C-alpha positions as MATLAB code, in Angstrom:
seq = 'MHRKSFIIPMLALMLAFTAFSCQQDAESIRPNIIYIMSDDHAAHAISAYEGIYKDVAPTPNIDRLAAEGALFTNTFCTNSICGPSRASILTGKYSHQNGFYKNEGGVQFDGSQLTFPKVLKEAGYTTAMVGKWHLGSEPTGFDYYKYHILSGGQGTYWNPKYNENGTEVPETGYATNFAGDFAIDWLENKRDKSKPFCLLYQFKAPHRPWEPDSIYMDLFEGIEMPYPATFNDDYSGRELTAGNTMMTIENHLTRKDLKMTPPPGLSGSELFQWERTGDKGEPFSPSDTLMGLDLKKWKYQKYIKDYLACVRSVDDNVGRLLAYLDESGLAENTIVIYTADQGFYLGDHGWYDKRFMYEESLRMPFLIRYPGNIDAGQKIQQLTLNIDFGPTLLDMAGVKIPDEMQGESFAPLLQEEDQGEWRDAVYYHYYEYPKWHQVQPHYGIRTDRYKLIHFYFDVDVWELYDLKEDPNEMTNLYDLPDNEALIENLKTKLGQLQEQYGDAISLDEMRKITSENMTQY';
ca = [
       0.040   -0.150    0.290;
       1.511    3.537   -0.662;
       1.319    6.981    0.812;
      -1.208    9.570   -1.413;
       0.336   11.321   -4.052;
       2.541   14.040   -3.734;
       1.675   15.649   -6.839;
      -1.304   18.111   -6.569;
      -2.826   19.441   -9.147;
      -4.476   17.146  -11.348;
      -4.592   18.596  -14.746;
      -0.593   18.086  -14.331;
      -0.907   14.405  -13.249;
      -3.467   13.925  -16.133;
      -1.712   15.663  -18.743;
       1.893   13.930  -17.556;
       3.803   17.276  -16.580;
       4.825   17.589  -13.042;
       4.355   20.354  -10.466;
       6.214   18.675   -7.195;
       4.855   21.510   -5.420;
       0.757   23.253   -5.421;
       2.637   25.925   -5.680;
       4.254   25.441   -9.388;
       2.363   26.410  -12.435;
       0.038   23.231  -13.880;
       1.802   22.954  -17.020;
       5.444   22.989  -15.504;
       7.181   20.441  -17.132;
       8.021   17.111  -15.602;
      11.564   17.230  -13.539;
      14.295   15.822  -14.980;
      16.252   13.441  -12.419;
      20.045   12.342  -11.715;
      20.549    9.741   -9.544;
      23.758    9.479   -7.922;
      24.679    6.908   -6.312;
      28.718    5.758   -5.355;
      29.656    1.860   -4.017;
      30.351    2.051    0.086;
      30.317    5.592    0.995;
      29.618    5.119    4.729;
      27.965    8.673    5.423;
      30.351    9.072    8.126;
      32.376    9.939    4.873;
      30.548   13.033    4.209;
      31.575   15.602    5.537;
      27.862   17.332    5.825;
      26.476   14.320    8.600;
      29.387   16.076   10.850;
      31.879   13.227   11.521;
      35.326   12.429   12.476;
      36.663   13.596    9.278;
      34.953   16.212    8.737;
      37.260   18.699    9.271;
      40.239   16.474    7.978;
      38.596   15.045    5.089;
      35.722   17.045    3.395;
      33.376   17.256    0.724;
      31.479   20.036   -0.142;
      30.506   19.353   -3.601;
      28.496   16.142   -1.638;
      28.013   19.369    1.354;
      26.160   21.395   -1.202;
      22.885   18.724   -2.088;
      22.448   19.282    2.097;
      22.985   23.457    2.029;
      20.254   23.142   -1.085;
      18.423   20.704   -0.042;
      17.288   17.778    2.252;
      19.550   15.468    4.194;
      17.868   12.106    5.591;
      19.351   11.177    8.896;
      18.496    7.878    9.100;
      17.961    5.761    5.229;
      18.495    2.568    5.879;
      19.106    0.101    3.320;
      17.425   -3.983    3.374;
      20.295   -5.918    2.743;
      24.347   -4.854    3.132;
      25.342   -6.108   -0.110;
      26.261   -4.045   -3.231;
      24.314   -6.077   -5.349;
      21.588   -7.277   -3.604;
      21.295   -3.384   -2.546;
      21.497   -2.043   -5.877;
      18.640   -4.310   -7.165;
      16.559   -2.665   -3.749;
      17.099    0.311   -4.836;
      16.466   -0.728   -8.955;
      12.654   -2.982   -8.524;
      11.247   -1.493   -4.558;
      11.340   -4.696   -3.491;
      13.378   -6.853   -0.680;
      16.421   -9.462   -1.763;
      13.377  -11.896   -1.173;
      11.534  -10.915   -3.646;
      13.509   -9.951   -6.438;
      15.337  -12.905   -6.190;
      19.187  -11.121   -5.496;
      20.135  -12.172   -2.350;
      23.988  -11.896   -2.915;
      26.520  -11.244   -4.461;
      28.315  -14.939   -4.231;
      27.071  -17.865   -6.418;
      26.641  -16.993   -9.599;
      22.723  -15.415   -8.955;
      21.951  -12.865  -11.404;
      19.516   -9.835  -11.348;
      16.567  -10.678  -13.437;
      16.477   -7.670  -16.012;
      12.759   -9.037  -16.470;
      11.634   -7.145  -13.687;
       9.822   -3.571  -13.983;
      12.411   -1.417  -11.921;
      11.540    2.224  -11.827;
      14.268    3.239  -14.918;
      11.329    0.937  -16.943;
       8.035    3.108  -15.391;
       9.671    6.621  -16.414;
      11.086    5.107  -20.291;
       7.469    4.022  -20.408;
       5.666    7.155  -18.667;
       7.984    9.340  -21.720;
      11.750    9.514  -20.365;
      14.761    9.068  -21.878;
      17.131    7.024  -19.157;
      21.016    6.240  -19.028;
      22.944    4.307  -16.809;
      27.083    5.269  -16.215;
      29.751    3.273  -14.143;
      28.954    0.957  -11.913;
      25.887   -1.561  -12.254;
      27.443   -5.131  -10.796;
      24.254   -7.145  -11.355;
      25.188   -9.817  -13.576;
      23.206   -9.254  -15.960;
      22.649   -7.524  -19.052;
      21.205   -3.407  -18.147;
      17.319   -2.908  -19.518;
      15.129   -0.429  -18.993;
      17.331    2.336  -20.006;
      18.459    4.109  -23.789;
      21.391    4.405  -23.425;
      24.638    1.899  -21.057;
      28.248    2.122  -20.107;
      29.175    0.067  -17.658;
      32.113   -1.709  -15.650;
      33.101   -5.592  -16.857;
      35.874   -7.389  -15.232;
      36.489   -8.263  -11.685;
      33.208   -9.506  -11.773;
      31.265   -7.084  -12.486;
      33.309   -4.338   -9.662;
      35.601   -2.864  -13.025;
      38.780   -1.932  -12.184;
      40.457    1.544  -10.656;
      42.641    1.833  -13.598;
      42.382    1.147  -17.572;
      38.624    0.214  -17.215;
      37.182   -1.969  -19.584;
      32.902   -0.818  -20.328;
      29.551   -2.459  -22.090;
      28.694    0.275  -23.887;
      25.546   -0.921  -24.925;
      26.542   -4.086  -25.595;
      29.555   -3.000  -27.023;
      33.512   -3.924  -25.221;
      35.124   -0.432  -24.948;
      38.753    0.256  -23.375;
      39.313    3.049  -21.550;
      43.012    4.453  -20.598;
      42.536    6.481  -17.333;
      40.766    6.736  -14.268;
      37.274    4.212  -13.211;
      35.726    7.680  -11.034;
      36.980   10.099  -13.855;
      35.010    8.114  -16.422;
      31.973    8.267  -14.529;
      31.464   11.691  -14.654;
      32.971   12.015  -18.558;
      30.603    9.548  -19.772;
      27.221   11.533  -17.355;
      28.363   15.130  -18.712;
      28.608   13.244  -22.577;
      25.234   12.102  -22.485;
      23.546   15.257  -21.134;
      25.441   17.581  -23.803;
      25.342   14.865  -26.564;
      23.733   11.519  -26.944;
      20.400   12.236  -24.814;
      16.973   12.589  -26.355;
      16.216   16.317  -25.565;
      12.922   16.626  -26.553;
      11.824   13.615  -23.134;
      12.514   14.613  -19.640;
      15.030   12.373  -18.618;
      16.908   10.120  -15.864;
      20.504    9.534  -15.373;
      22.378    7.211  -12.607;
      25.496    8.068  -12.757;
      27.215    5.118  -10.399;
      31.095    5.446   -8.991;
      33.623    2.030   -8.303;
      34.465    4.426   -5.792;
      35.713    3.953   -2.926;
      35.182    0.300   -3.117;
      37.970   -2.097   -1.974;
      40.910   -2.731   -3.098;
      40.458    1.541   -2.589;
      42.624    3.239   -5.193;
      42.841    6.709   -5.713;
      43.820    9.180   -8.431;
      47.463    9.578   -8.803;
      47.044   13.582   -8.050;
      45.638   11.956   -4.753;
      48.033    9.181   -3.271;
      49.829   11.530   -1.260;
      46.804   13.736   -0.369;
      46.706   12.475    3.080;
      50.685   12.401    3.265;
      51.509   14.302    7.314;
      48.244   13.700    8.546;
      47.717   11.042   11.393;
      43.267   10.499   11.035;
      41.179   10.234   14.079;
      40.283    6.749   15.713;
      36.890    6.079   15.778;
      35.608    5.401   18.992;
      34.968    2.048   18.842;
      38.146    1.023   16.751;
      39.877   -0.630   20.150;
      36.295   -3.062   20.892;
      36.688   -6.250   22.109;
      33.989   -7.499   21.278;
      32.541   -8.623   24.519;
      29.443  -10.572   24.884;
      29.147  -10.375   21.126;
      32.121  -12.850   20.685;
      29.764  -15.269   18.035;
      28.588  -12.559   16.405;
      30.696   -8.972   15.373;
      34.190  -10.974   18.048;
      34.054  -13.557   15.049;
      34.278  -12.348   11.320;
      37.470  -11.965    8.723;
      36.972   -8.355    8.359;
      39.049   -7.518   10.881;
      41.793   -3.826    9.528;
      43.660   -5.783   12.540;
      44.145   -9.407   10.774;
      42.319   -9.446    7.581;
      43.683   -6.486    5.415;
      46.223   -7.831    2.854;
      49.602   -6.647    1.304;
      47.856   -5.880   -1.709;
      45.068   -4.124    0.152;
      48.281   -1.714    1.484;
      49.513   -1.481   -1.233;
      53.132   -2.748   -0.698;
      55.897   -3.512   -3.013;
      56.160   -7.490   -3.573;
      59.780   -8.659   -3.748;
      60.703   -9.258   -7.170;
      60.947  -12.286   -9.213;
      57.822  -13.619   -7.526;
      55.845  -16.290   -9.378;
      52.239  -15.341  -10.813;
      50.708  -17.700   -7.733;
      54.100  -16.438   -5.100;
      52.492  -13.165   -5.994;
      49.245  -14.148   -5.168;
      50.117  -15.966   -1.830;
      52.551  -13.047   -1.172;
      49.925   -9.946   -1.743;
      47.171  -12.232    0.708;
      49.001  -12.381    3.200;
      47.054  -11.154    6.537;
      44.069  -12.887    5.568;
      44.688  -15.417    8.021;
      46.604  -12.263   10.387;
      49.666  -13.315   10.423;
      52.030   -9.585   10.650;
      53.095   -7.565    9.193;
      54.562   -3.701    8.313;
      56.745   -2.128    5.783;
      59.613   -2.130    8.393;
      57.973   -5.716    9.570;
      58.908   -4.563   13.257;
      55.688   -3.080   14.140;
      53.300   -5.237   15.930;
      49.795   -5.386   18.075;
      47.848   -1.207   18.367;
      51.332    0.117   16.414;
      50.372   -1.578   13.495;
      47.171   -1.901   13.763;
      47.040    1.795   13.713;
      49.354    1.737   10.808;
      47.062    0.029    8.681;
      44.380    1.816    9.154;
      45.704    5.026    8.888;
      46.888    4.135    5.585;
      43.456    2.205    4.710;
      41.507    5.011    6.159;
      43.738    7.653    3.592;
      42.728    4.849    0.973;
      39.625    5.793    1.288;
      39.444    8.917    1.589;
      41.005    9.495   -0.904;
      39.243    7.669   -3.792;
      35.974    9.563   -2.192;
      37.832   13.183   -2.706;
      37.732   12.105   -6.762;
      33.790   11.446   -6.559;
      33.430   14.594   -4.360;
      35.706   16.152   -7.595;
      33.314   14.452  -10.234;
      29.512   15.197   -8.527;
      31.118   18.888   -8.272;
      31.470   18.389  -12.602;
      28.274   18.068  -12.690;
      26.418   20.028  -10.430;
      28.422   22.971  -12.298;
      27.402   21.850  -15.597;
      23.596   20.987  -15.027;
      24.296   25.360  -14.021;
      25.230   25.975  -17.231;
      23.508   23.981  -19.048;
      20.446   25.821  -17.658;
      19.241   22.536  -16.485;
      20.031   23.463  -12.251;
      16.079   24.571  -11.569;
      14.273   21.859  -13.253;
      16.684   18.529  -11.670;
      16.350   16.336   -9.064;
      19.701   15.401   -7.547;
      20.327   12.375   -5.424;
      23.698   11.080   -3.882;
      23.677    8.375   -2.179;
      25.266    4.417   -1.535;
      24.513    1.663   -1.810;
      24.987    0.783    2.139;
      27.197    2.132    4.790;
      30.912    0.919    5.597;
      32.850    0.454    8.637;
      36.073    2.195    8.663;
      37.811    1.238   11.059;
      34.565    1.644   13.486;
      34.414   -1.884   15.558;
      37.916   -1.799   14.130;
      36.167   -3.007   10.483;
      36.282   -2.598    7.404;
      33.648   -3.400    4.537;
      29.550   -3.895    5.496;
      26.804   -6.564    5.757;
      26.364   -6.537    9.382;
      22.859   -4.836   10.747;
      24.948   -2.596   12.850;
      24.742    1.466   12.107;
      27.504    2.292   10.145;
      26.909   -0.571    7.874;
      23.298   -0.401    8.114;
      23.007    3.593    6.952;
      22.998    5.549    4.200;
      23.574    8.266    2.768;
      21.273   10.633    0.887;
      21.278   14.363    0.027;
      17.935   15.701   -2.124;
      17.764   18.871   -4.062;
      16.027   19.983   -6.707;
      15.626   23.986   -6.088;
      12.614   25.469   -5.863;
      11.293   22.833   -4.531;
      12.810   21.004   -1.856;
      13.350   23.541    1.611;
      17.000   24.276    1.716;
      18.954   22.887    4.445;
      16.285   20.132    6.120;
      16.719   17.737    8.185;
      14.831   14.720    7.302;
      14.579   12.305   10.749;
      12.526   10.007    9.856;
      13.104    5.999    9.014;
      13.292    5.620    5.653;
      14.727    1.802    3.146;
      16.426    1.838   -0.445;
      13.159    0.810   -1.714;
      11.759    4.075   -0.989;
      14.261    5.765   -3.657;
      12.429    4.081   -6.704;
       8.541    5.346   -5.329;
       9.928    8.559   -4.185;
      10.875    9.371   -7.639;
       8.273    7.759   -9.430;
       6.141    9.898   -7.245;
       8.249   12.815   -7.684;
       8.086   12.194  -11.621;
       3.771   12.918  -11.306;
       4.650    8.526  -12.106;
       2.177    6.245  -10.852;
       4.028    3.628   -8.290;
       2.861    0.340   -9.209;
       1.531   -2.030   -6.666;
       3.701   -4.798   -6.816;
       6.729   -1.508   -5.007;
       7.090   -3.287   -1.207;
       8.790    0.711   -1.143;
       6.975    3.920   -0.162;
       7.618    7.458   -0.962;
       8.703    9.627    1.470;
       8.528   12.601   -0.907;
       5.834   14.028    1.578;
       8.494   14.062    4.554;
      10.177   17.019    2.341;
       6.923   19.319    2.605;
       6.459   21.174    6.427;
       2.906   19.881    5.616;
       0.561   17.480    6.061;
       3.181   14.209    5.867;
       0.516   12.165    7.470;
       1.259    9.388    9.342;
       5.647    7.050    8.227;
       5.896    3.870    9.523;
       8.121    3.254   13.235;
      10.032    0.757   12.396;
      13.066   -0.693    9.118;
      12.938   -4.446    8.361;
      16.452   -5.843    7.158;
      18.000   -9.292    6.086;
      21.141  -10.448    5.785;
      22.413  -13.568    3.679;
      25.079  -14.347    2.048;
      27.869  -16.561    3.858;
      30.750  -17.480    4.695;
      32.111  -15.612    2.321;
      33.212  -12.782    2.208;
      34.275  -12.055    5.543;
      32.170  -14.518    7.784;
      29.529  -12.567    8.718;
      26.673  -14.536   10.114;
      23.022  -14.397    7.913;
      20.944  -12.354   10.162;
      17.358  -10.625   10.436;
      16.390   -8.097   12.265;
      13.831   -4.334   13.204;
      15.049   -1.198   13.803;
      12.904    1.742   15.791;
      13.700    4.752   16.642;
      15.522    3.698   19.869;
      15.609   -0.356   19.806;
      17.181   -2.319   17.835;
      16.905   -6.232   18.065;
      18.592   -8.749   15.593;
      18.861  -12.561   15.039;
      21.433  -14.325   13.419;
      20.667  -17.172   12.683;
      22.679  -19.465   10.523;
      24.916  -22.535   11.783;
      23.783  -19.985   15.961;
      21.254  -18.396   17.477;
      21.883  -15.559   18.691;
      19.598  -13.127   19.190;
      21.156   -8.976   20.577;
      19.130   -5.941   21.467;
      20.621   -2.830   21.299;
      19.601    0.633   22.889;
      19.802    3.478   20.635;
      19.848    6.429   22.529;
      21.738    4.873   25.705;
      24.598    2.891   23.327;
      24.581    4.568   19.998;
      27.680    2.290   18.678;
      26.055   -0.524   20.251;
      29.078   -1.892   22.166;
      26.233   -4.091   24.757;
      23.914   -6.811   24.060;
      21.277   -6.351   26.874;
      18.668   -9.291   24.934;
      19.639  -11.578   27.961;
      18.686   -8.769   31.277;
      15.596  -10.014   32.046;
      14.163   -6.920   32.931;
      14.075   -6.894   28.723;
      11.495   -9.203   28.147;
       8.415   -6.949   27.892;
      10.965   -4.789   25.072;
      12.265   -7.978   23.686;
       8.580   -9.742   23.419;
       7.048   -6.185   22.102;
       9.569   -5.975   19.580;
       9.370   -9.295   18.323;
       5.684   -9.032   17.817;
       6.087   -6.112   15.312;
       9.631   -8.039   13.795;
       6.626  -10.655   12.791;
       4.130   -8.032   11.930;
       7.275   -6.886    9.329;
       7.797  -10.193    7.770;
       4.738  -10.618    6.896;
       3.491   -6.502    5.673;
       7.022   -8.189    3.452;
       6.786  -11.455    2.586;
       9.450  -12.621    4.647;
       7.745  -14.836    7.272;
       9.592  -17.879    6.291;
      10.456  -20.789    8.239;
      14.457  -20.849    9.721;
      14.986  -23.235    7.567;
      13.803  -21.917    3.797;
      16.262  -19.454    5.356;
      19.044  -20.983    5.596;
      18.531  -22.537    2.342;
      18.553  -19.596    0.951;
      21.925  -19.370    2.378;
      23.428  -22.573    1.812;
      22.358  -22.524   -2.156;
      25.209  -21.913   -4.093;
      27.385  -21.532   -1.415;
      30.646  -20.601   -2.316;
      33.573  -21.956    0.655;
      36.611  -20.621    1.504;
];
């Protein structure tokens, strides 16, 4: 069931011309849409979100969207891993509904499904996608596409190859800059300018292996980056879940991740083994003298500097796009969104990567600008989901939201009046195990204050967190007798959400999904 349409003038709807607010003329043209998405860009690595890197690694161009539009503080993904989140965004459905549960096991996205770009195209939009796709199958619903191939669809940072409308095209240079080139080239030279447009502008960065542009290799030289409050988390009380992963900075970053130079003369297999050292916890450093906490800190400094240097190039290319919109006269009638496919751990809990339902992985950045229609400087605190993105954009474009989409339009939240009722909890489900990183499959519920998680594959562990008193999620409250009534209420609500979204299945059925095409270490 979807919220009432955000479009007010009925004449505009009948003519398929959209007005995002009732102040616009009924004959206003439909808004253009630019959906910008990076890969693994944590909200707390965007300076508008006021994280610990805001002064040392600002993101002024992304921040501009918040200053001139709205910033969402509680946007969450439904399955924190690249391909499944992208599939949920496109379809407006949970993973168990769109069939794309995990990256591993040769899973491909079923491109015959309804997606929001397809609906926009049917409504008269010209559509395009450039950059990272990572869904296994060929893009559908686009008049034009140019996406990364190689490395299992991840693509490469340097000298990448692309699929351009079915033709393989090699490029020489840096992938993040190519994404900007392709986006601007399509807007200027390749689109049908008689139609409104929807462009998906998607970066590979800052995904692992965190390779910065050559101009930013030494961007943070001589600077000691701040450490997250949970950097030295010992996982007390969470040994079977948070304490049983393969994504720690201390033990699982590799020599390749840390850009260390191999000795000469290694064969292919020898080089592979040398580069991957670190996966099993062997101590190493440039001089092989650092140990313990000193070594862990050195690894973190290298990791976070490379990650944030990759972010700098993303921010540069967001700026290029915004400048083009200003110069071409497109800015005023173009909705611009910036988000990521999920969150990411930046040393939080001693980790890199994502997957867990804990906050840094669950939370996505979401910023949106639409001049004259979204009041500048808003902060939206309601609970929103990645499955809401498509319905929201369709609503803002004056296009009917398909009944099969499970998300809701949050366009009304951008208007101060008549917001109506909104959800009070979100549902999450992660499946992929053991590769990569050995995170146990789990599902759970998050409200504005509490989070209840059930880890279920080869453990049976429940966790409860009070996000008001324990925002870093360090203390599992599940076994405290005083919380029995709270837990019962949360489990009831959790069951209701599973019924609502069609995920009320047995644990054996859940385990079967994870076991299909399971990839072992």
